[in-house]
mmCIF file of C-alpha atoms and ligand atoms in Angstrom:
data_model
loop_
_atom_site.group_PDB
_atom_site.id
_atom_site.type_symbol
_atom_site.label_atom_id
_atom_site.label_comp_id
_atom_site.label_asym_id
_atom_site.label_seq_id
_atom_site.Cartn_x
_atom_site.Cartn_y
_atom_site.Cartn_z
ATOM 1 C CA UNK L 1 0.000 0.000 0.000
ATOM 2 C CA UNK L 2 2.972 2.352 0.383
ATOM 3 C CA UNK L 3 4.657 2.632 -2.997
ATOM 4 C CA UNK L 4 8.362 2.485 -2.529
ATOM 5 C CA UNK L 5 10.357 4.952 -3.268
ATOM 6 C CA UNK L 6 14.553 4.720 -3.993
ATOM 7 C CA UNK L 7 16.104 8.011 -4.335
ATOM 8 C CA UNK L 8 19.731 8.426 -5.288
ATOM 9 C CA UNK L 9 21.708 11.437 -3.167
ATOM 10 C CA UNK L 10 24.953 12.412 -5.794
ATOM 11 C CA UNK L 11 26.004 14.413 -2.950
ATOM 12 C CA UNK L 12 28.957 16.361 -4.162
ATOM 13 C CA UNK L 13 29.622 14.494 -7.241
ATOM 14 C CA UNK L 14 29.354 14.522 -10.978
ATOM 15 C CA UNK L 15 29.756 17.779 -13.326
ATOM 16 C CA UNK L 16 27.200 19.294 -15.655
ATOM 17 C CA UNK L 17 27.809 17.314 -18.502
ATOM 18 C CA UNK L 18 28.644 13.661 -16.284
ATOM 19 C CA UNK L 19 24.906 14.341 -14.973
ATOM 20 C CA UNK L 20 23.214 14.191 -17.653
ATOM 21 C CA UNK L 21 25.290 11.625 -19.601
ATOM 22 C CA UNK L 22 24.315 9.398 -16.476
ATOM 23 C CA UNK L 23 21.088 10.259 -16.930
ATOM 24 C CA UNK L 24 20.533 9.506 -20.429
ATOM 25 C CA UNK L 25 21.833 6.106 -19.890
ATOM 26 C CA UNK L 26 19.509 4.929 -17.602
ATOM 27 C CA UNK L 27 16.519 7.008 -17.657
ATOM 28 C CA UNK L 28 15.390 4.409 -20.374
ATOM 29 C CA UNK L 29 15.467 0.964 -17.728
ATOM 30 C CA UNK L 30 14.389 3.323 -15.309
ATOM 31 C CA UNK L 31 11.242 4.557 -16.873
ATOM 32 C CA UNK L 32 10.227 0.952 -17.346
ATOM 33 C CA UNK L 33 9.493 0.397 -13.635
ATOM 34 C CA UNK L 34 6.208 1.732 -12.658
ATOM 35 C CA UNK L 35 5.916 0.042 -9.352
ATOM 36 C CA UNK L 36 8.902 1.831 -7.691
ATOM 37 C CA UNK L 37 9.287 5.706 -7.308
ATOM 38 C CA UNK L 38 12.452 6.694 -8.339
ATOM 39 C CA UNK L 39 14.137 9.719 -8.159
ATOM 40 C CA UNK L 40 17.291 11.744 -8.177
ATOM 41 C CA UNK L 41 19.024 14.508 -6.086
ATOM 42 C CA UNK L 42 21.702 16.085 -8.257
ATOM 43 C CA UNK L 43 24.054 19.111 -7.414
ATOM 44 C CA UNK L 44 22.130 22.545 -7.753
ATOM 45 C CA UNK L 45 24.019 23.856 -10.662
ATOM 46 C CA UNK L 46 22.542 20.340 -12.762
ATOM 47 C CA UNK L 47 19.384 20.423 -11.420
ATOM 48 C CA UNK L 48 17.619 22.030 -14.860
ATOM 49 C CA UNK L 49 19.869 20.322 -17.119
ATOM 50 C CA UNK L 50 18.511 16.559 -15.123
ATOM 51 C CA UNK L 51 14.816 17.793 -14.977
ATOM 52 C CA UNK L 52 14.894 18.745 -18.848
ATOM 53 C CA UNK L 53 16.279 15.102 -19.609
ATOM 54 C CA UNK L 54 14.056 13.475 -17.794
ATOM 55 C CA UNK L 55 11.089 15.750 -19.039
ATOM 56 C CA UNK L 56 7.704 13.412 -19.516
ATOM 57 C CA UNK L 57 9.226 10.918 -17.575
ATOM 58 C CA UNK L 58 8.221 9.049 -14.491
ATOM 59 C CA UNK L 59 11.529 9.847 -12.717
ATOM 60 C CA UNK L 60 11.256 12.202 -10.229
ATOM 61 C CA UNK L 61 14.148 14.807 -9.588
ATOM 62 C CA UNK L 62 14.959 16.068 -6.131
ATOM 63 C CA UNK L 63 17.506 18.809 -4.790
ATOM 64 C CA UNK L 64 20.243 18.239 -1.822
ATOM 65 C CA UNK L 65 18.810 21.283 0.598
ATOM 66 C CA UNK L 66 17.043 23.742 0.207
ATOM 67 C CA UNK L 67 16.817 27.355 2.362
ATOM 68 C CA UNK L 68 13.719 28.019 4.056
ATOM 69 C CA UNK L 69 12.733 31.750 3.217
ATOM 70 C CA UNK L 70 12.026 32.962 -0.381
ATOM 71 C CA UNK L 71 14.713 35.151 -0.493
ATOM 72 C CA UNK L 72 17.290 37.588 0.827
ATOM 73 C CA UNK L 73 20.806 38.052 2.173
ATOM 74 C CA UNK L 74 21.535 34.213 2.068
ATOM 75 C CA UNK L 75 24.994 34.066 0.493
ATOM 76 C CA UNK L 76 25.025 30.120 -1.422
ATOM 77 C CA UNK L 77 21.689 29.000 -0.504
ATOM 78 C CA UNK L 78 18.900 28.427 -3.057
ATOM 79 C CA UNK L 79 15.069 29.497 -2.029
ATOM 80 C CA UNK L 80 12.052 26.632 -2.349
ATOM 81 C CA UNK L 81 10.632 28.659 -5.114
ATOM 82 C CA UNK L 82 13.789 28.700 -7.383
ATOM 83 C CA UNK L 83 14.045 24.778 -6.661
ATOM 84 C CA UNK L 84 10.428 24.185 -7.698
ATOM 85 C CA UNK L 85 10.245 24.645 -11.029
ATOM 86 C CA UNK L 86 13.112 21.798 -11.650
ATOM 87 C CA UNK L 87 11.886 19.637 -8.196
ATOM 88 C CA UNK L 88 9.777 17.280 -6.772
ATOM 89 C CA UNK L 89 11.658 16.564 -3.557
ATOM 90 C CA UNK L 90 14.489 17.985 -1.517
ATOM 91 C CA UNK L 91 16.362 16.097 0.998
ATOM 92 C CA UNK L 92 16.235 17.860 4.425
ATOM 93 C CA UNK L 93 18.343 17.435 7.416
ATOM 94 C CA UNK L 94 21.118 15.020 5.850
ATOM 95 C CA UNK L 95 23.445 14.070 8.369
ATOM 96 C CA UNK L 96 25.756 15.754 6.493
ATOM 97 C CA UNK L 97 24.287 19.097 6.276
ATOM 98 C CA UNK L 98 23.837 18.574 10.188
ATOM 99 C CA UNK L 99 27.500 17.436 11.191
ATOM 100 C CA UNK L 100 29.431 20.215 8.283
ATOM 101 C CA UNK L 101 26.968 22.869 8.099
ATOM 102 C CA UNK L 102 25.516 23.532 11.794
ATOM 103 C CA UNK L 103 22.214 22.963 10.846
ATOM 104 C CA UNK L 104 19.778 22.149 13.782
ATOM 105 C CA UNK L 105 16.837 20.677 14.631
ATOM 106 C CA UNK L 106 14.653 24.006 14.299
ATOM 107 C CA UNK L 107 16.230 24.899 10.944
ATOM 108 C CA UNK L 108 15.229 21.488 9.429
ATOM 109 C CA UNK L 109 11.508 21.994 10.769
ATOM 110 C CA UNK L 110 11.596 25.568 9.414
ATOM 111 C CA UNK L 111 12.690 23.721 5.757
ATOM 112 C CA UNK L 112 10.127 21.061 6.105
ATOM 113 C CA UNK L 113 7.179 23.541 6.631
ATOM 114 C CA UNK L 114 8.678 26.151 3.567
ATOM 115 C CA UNK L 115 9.252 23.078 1.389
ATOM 116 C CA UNK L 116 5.741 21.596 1.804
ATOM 117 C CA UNK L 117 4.222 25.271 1.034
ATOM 118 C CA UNK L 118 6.489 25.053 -2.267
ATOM 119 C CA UNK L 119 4.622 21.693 -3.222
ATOM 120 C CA UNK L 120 8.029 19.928 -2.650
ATOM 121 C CA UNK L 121 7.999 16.731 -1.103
ATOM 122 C CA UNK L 122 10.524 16.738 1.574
ATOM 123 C CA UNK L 123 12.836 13.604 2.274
ATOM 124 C CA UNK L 124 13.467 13.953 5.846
ATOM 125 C CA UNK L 125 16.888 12.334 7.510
ATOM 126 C CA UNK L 126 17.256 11.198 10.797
ATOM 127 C CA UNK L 127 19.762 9.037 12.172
ATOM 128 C CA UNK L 128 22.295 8.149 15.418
ATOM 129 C CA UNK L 129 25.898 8.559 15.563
ATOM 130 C CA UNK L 130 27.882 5.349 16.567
ATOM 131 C CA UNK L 131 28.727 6.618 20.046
ATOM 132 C CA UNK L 132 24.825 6.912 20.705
ATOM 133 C CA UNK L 133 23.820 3.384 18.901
ATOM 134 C CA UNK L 134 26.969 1.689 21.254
ATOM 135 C CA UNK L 135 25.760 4.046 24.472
ATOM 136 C CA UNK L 136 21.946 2.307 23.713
ATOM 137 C CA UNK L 137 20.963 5.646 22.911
ATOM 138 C CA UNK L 138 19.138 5.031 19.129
ATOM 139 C CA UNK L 139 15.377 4.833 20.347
ATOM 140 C CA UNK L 140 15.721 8.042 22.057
ATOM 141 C CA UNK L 141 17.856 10.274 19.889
ATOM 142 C CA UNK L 142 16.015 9.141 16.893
ATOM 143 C CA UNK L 143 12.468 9.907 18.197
ATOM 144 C CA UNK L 144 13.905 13.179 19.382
ATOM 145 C CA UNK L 145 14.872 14.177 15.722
ATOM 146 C CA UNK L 146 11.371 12.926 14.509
ATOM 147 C CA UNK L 147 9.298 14.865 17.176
ATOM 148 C CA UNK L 148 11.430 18.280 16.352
ATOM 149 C CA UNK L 149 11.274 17.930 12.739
ATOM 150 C CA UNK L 150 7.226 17.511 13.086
ATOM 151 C CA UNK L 151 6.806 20.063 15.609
ATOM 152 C CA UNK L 152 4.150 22.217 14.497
ATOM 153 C CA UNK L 153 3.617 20.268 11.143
ATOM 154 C CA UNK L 154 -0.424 18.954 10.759
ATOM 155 C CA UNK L 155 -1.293 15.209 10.328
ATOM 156 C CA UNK L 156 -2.043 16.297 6.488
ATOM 157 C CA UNK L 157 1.247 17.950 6.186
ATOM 158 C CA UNK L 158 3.599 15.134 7.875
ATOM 159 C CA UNK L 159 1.447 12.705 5.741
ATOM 160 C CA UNK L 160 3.108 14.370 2.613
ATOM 161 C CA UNK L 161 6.825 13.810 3.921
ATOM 162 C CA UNK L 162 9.028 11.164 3.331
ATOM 163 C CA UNK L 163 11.784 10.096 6.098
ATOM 164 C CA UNK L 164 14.619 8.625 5.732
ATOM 165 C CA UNK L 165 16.015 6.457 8.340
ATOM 166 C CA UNK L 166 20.156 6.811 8.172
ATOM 167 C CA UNK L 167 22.715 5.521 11.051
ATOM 168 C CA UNK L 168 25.595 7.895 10.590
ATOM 169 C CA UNK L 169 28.018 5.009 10.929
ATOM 170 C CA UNK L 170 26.583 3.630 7.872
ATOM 171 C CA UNK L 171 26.482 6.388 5.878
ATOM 172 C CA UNK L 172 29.518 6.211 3.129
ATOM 173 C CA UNK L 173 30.865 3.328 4.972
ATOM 174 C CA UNK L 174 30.911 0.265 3.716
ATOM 175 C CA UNK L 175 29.164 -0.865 6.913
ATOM 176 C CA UNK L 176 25.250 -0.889 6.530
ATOM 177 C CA UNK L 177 23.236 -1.741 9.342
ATOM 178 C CA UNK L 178 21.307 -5.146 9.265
ATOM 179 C CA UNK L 179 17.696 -5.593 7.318
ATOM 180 C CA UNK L 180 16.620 -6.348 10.676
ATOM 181 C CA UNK L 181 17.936 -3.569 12.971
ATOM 182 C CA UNK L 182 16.897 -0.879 10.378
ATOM 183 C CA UNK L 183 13.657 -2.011 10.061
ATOM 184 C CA UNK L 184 13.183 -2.533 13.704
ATOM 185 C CA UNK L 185 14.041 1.242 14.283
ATOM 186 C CA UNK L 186 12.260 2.237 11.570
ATOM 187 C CA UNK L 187 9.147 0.240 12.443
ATOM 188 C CA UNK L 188 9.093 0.972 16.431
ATOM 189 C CA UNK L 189 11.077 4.129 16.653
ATOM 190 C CA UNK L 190 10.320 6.353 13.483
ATOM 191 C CA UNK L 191 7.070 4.982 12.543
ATOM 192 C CA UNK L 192 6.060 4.362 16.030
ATOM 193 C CA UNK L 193 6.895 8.144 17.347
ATOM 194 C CA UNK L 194 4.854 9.106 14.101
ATOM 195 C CA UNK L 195 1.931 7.206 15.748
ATOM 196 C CA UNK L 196 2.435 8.503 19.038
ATOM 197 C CA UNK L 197 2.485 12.275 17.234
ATOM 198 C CA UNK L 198 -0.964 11.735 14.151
ATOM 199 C CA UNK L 199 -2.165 8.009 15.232
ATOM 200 C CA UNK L 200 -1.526 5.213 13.791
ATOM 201 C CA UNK L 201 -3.418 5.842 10.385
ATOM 202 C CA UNK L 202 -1.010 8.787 9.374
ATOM 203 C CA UNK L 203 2.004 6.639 10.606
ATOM 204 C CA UNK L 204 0.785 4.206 8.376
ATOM 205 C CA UNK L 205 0.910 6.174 4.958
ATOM 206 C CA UNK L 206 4.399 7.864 5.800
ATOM 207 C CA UNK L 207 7.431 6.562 3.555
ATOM 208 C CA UNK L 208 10.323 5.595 5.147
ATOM 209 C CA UNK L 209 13.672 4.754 3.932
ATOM 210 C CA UNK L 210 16.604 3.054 4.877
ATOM 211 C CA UNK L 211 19.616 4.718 4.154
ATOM 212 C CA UNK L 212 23.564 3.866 4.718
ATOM 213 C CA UNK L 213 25.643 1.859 2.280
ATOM 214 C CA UNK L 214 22.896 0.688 0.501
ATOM 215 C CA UNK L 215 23.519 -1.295 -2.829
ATOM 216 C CA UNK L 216 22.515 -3.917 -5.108
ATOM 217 C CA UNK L 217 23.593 -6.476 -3.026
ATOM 218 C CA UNK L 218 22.254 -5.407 -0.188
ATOM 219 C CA UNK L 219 19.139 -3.637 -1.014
ATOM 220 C CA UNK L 220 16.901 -6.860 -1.597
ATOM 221 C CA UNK L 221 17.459 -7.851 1.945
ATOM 222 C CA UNK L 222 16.110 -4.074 3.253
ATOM 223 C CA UNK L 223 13.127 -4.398 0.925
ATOM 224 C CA UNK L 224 12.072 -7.500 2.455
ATOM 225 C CA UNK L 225 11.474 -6.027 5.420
ATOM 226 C CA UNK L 226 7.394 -4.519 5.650
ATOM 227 C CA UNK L 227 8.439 -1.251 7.726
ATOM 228 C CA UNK L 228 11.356 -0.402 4.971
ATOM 229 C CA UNK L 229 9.925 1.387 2.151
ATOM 230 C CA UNK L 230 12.727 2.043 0.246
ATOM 231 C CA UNK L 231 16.344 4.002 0.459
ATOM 232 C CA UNK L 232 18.397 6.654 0.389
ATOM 233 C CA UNK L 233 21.214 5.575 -1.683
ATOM 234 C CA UNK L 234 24.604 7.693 -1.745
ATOM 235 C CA UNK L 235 27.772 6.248 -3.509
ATOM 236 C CA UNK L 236 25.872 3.048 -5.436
ATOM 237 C CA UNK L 237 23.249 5.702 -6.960
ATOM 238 C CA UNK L 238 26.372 7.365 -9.180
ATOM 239 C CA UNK L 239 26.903 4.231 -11.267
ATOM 240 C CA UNK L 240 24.631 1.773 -13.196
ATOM 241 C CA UNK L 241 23.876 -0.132 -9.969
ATOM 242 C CA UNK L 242 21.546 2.159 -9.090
ATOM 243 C CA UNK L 243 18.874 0.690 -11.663
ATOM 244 C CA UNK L 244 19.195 -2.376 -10.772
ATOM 245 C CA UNK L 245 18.590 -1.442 -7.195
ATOM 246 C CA UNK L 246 15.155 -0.288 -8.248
ATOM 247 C CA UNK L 247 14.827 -3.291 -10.233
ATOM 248 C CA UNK L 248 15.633 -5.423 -7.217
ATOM 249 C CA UNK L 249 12.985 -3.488 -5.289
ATOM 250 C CA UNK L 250 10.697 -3.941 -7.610
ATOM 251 C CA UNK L 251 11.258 -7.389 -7.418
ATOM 252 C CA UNK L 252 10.125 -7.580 -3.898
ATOM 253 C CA UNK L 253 7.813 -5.211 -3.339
ATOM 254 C CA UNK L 254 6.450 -4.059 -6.743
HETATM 255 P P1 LIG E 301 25.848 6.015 1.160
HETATM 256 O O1 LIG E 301 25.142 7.424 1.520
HETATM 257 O O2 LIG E 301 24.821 5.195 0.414
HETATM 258 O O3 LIG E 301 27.022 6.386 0.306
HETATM 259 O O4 LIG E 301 26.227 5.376 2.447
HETATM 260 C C1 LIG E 301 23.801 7.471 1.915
HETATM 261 C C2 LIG E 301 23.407 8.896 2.193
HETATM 262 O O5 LIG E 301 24.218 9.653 2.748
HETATM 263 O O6 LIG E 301 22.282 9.321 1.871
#
């Protein structure tokens, strides 16, 4: 009943011209998969160039971050309504963005509430540091990031946001958490803190990824699992592995 979704984060990586040559190629196998949202977060500068190749297609096309006000004195931000026109989605909150850039809790609220007014779906990351998942800290920290991200945010509106699920140890790694440990998190601690903020029907409809060295071989084990609707995948969604983790998914779940 919840479509899964597999969005590739290129993070820092490939120019204008490697974008969308990697598009091209496998926009085609991609497009033939209607049982699996796919999409893919590109560097701002490729952004148009990626949404004009993939024009009338069922791939969706999703920014890194995003500011939260319209416009002003932000020197190398980009506003909702300039990523719009070229967006579906934007990832908020990466762990990233948290750990390099100082962003908080209250800033990624404030981006989840001016993203959702911009008819952008937000992809919402959460995730523990190693010291907190060996201190038995997960449940906790995790639910903490939820609850601040949703403050203020209305059944309707969290109903409309994705989240992805990423342990910070597993991010870029090598080491990805077990099918069984992501989905338990995701299942009691993200999904259930959703429940315990809209009831269990909104928790329900929410989208949640794993994220963390996912790849192709890996990926068919997460989508097993009922709570894990799909992933955020970082270094495998830069090469041609990336399709066939959404034709894996499709496998299971589609
Ligand atoms: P990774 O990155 O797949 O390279 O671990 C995931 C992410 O940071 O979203």
């Amino acid at each position: 009943m919840r479509k899964p979704i597999i969005a590739g984060n290129w993070k820092m990586n490939k120019t204008l011209d490697e974008a969308v040559a990697f598009v091209r190629d496998i926009r085609h196998a991609l497009q033939q998969i209607s049982t699996v949202d796919s999409v893919l977060c590109p560097p701002f500068v490729a952004l148009p160039a990626v949404a004009e190749a993939l024009q009338a297609t069922r791939i969706g096309v999703g920014a890194q971050n995003m500011h939260y006000e319209a416009s002003g004195a932000y020197t190398g931000e980009c506003a909702p309504n300039m990523l719009a026109p070229f967006c579906q989605y934007v990832i908020l909150g990466h762990s990233e963005r948290r750990a390099t850039f100082c962003e908080t809790d209250e800033g990624v609220n404030k981006k989840i509430k001016a993203a959702l007014a911009h008819n952008l779906t937000p992809i919402v990351c959460v995730g523990e540091s190693l010291d907190q998942n060996e201190a038995g800290q997960t449940h906790d920290f995790v639910s903490g990031q939820v609850r601040a991200a949703f403050a203020g945010l209305s059944a309707a509106q969290a109903a409309r946001c994705i989240i992805a699920y990423e342990p910070i140890w597993a991010i870029g790694t090598g080491k990805s958490a077990s099918a069984a440990d992501a989905g338990r998190i995701i299942g009691l601690t993200v999904r259930g803190t959703m429940a315990d903020l809209y009831g269990e029907e909104t928790a329900q409809a929410v989208r949640i990824q794993y994220g963390g060295s996912a790849n192709a071989k890996n990926i068919g084990e997460y989508m097993q699992h009922p709570d894990i609707d799909g992933a955020l995948v970082g270094g495998a969604s830069l090469k041609p592995e990336f399709v066939e983790m959404i034709q894996s998914t499709a496998a299971v779940k589609g």
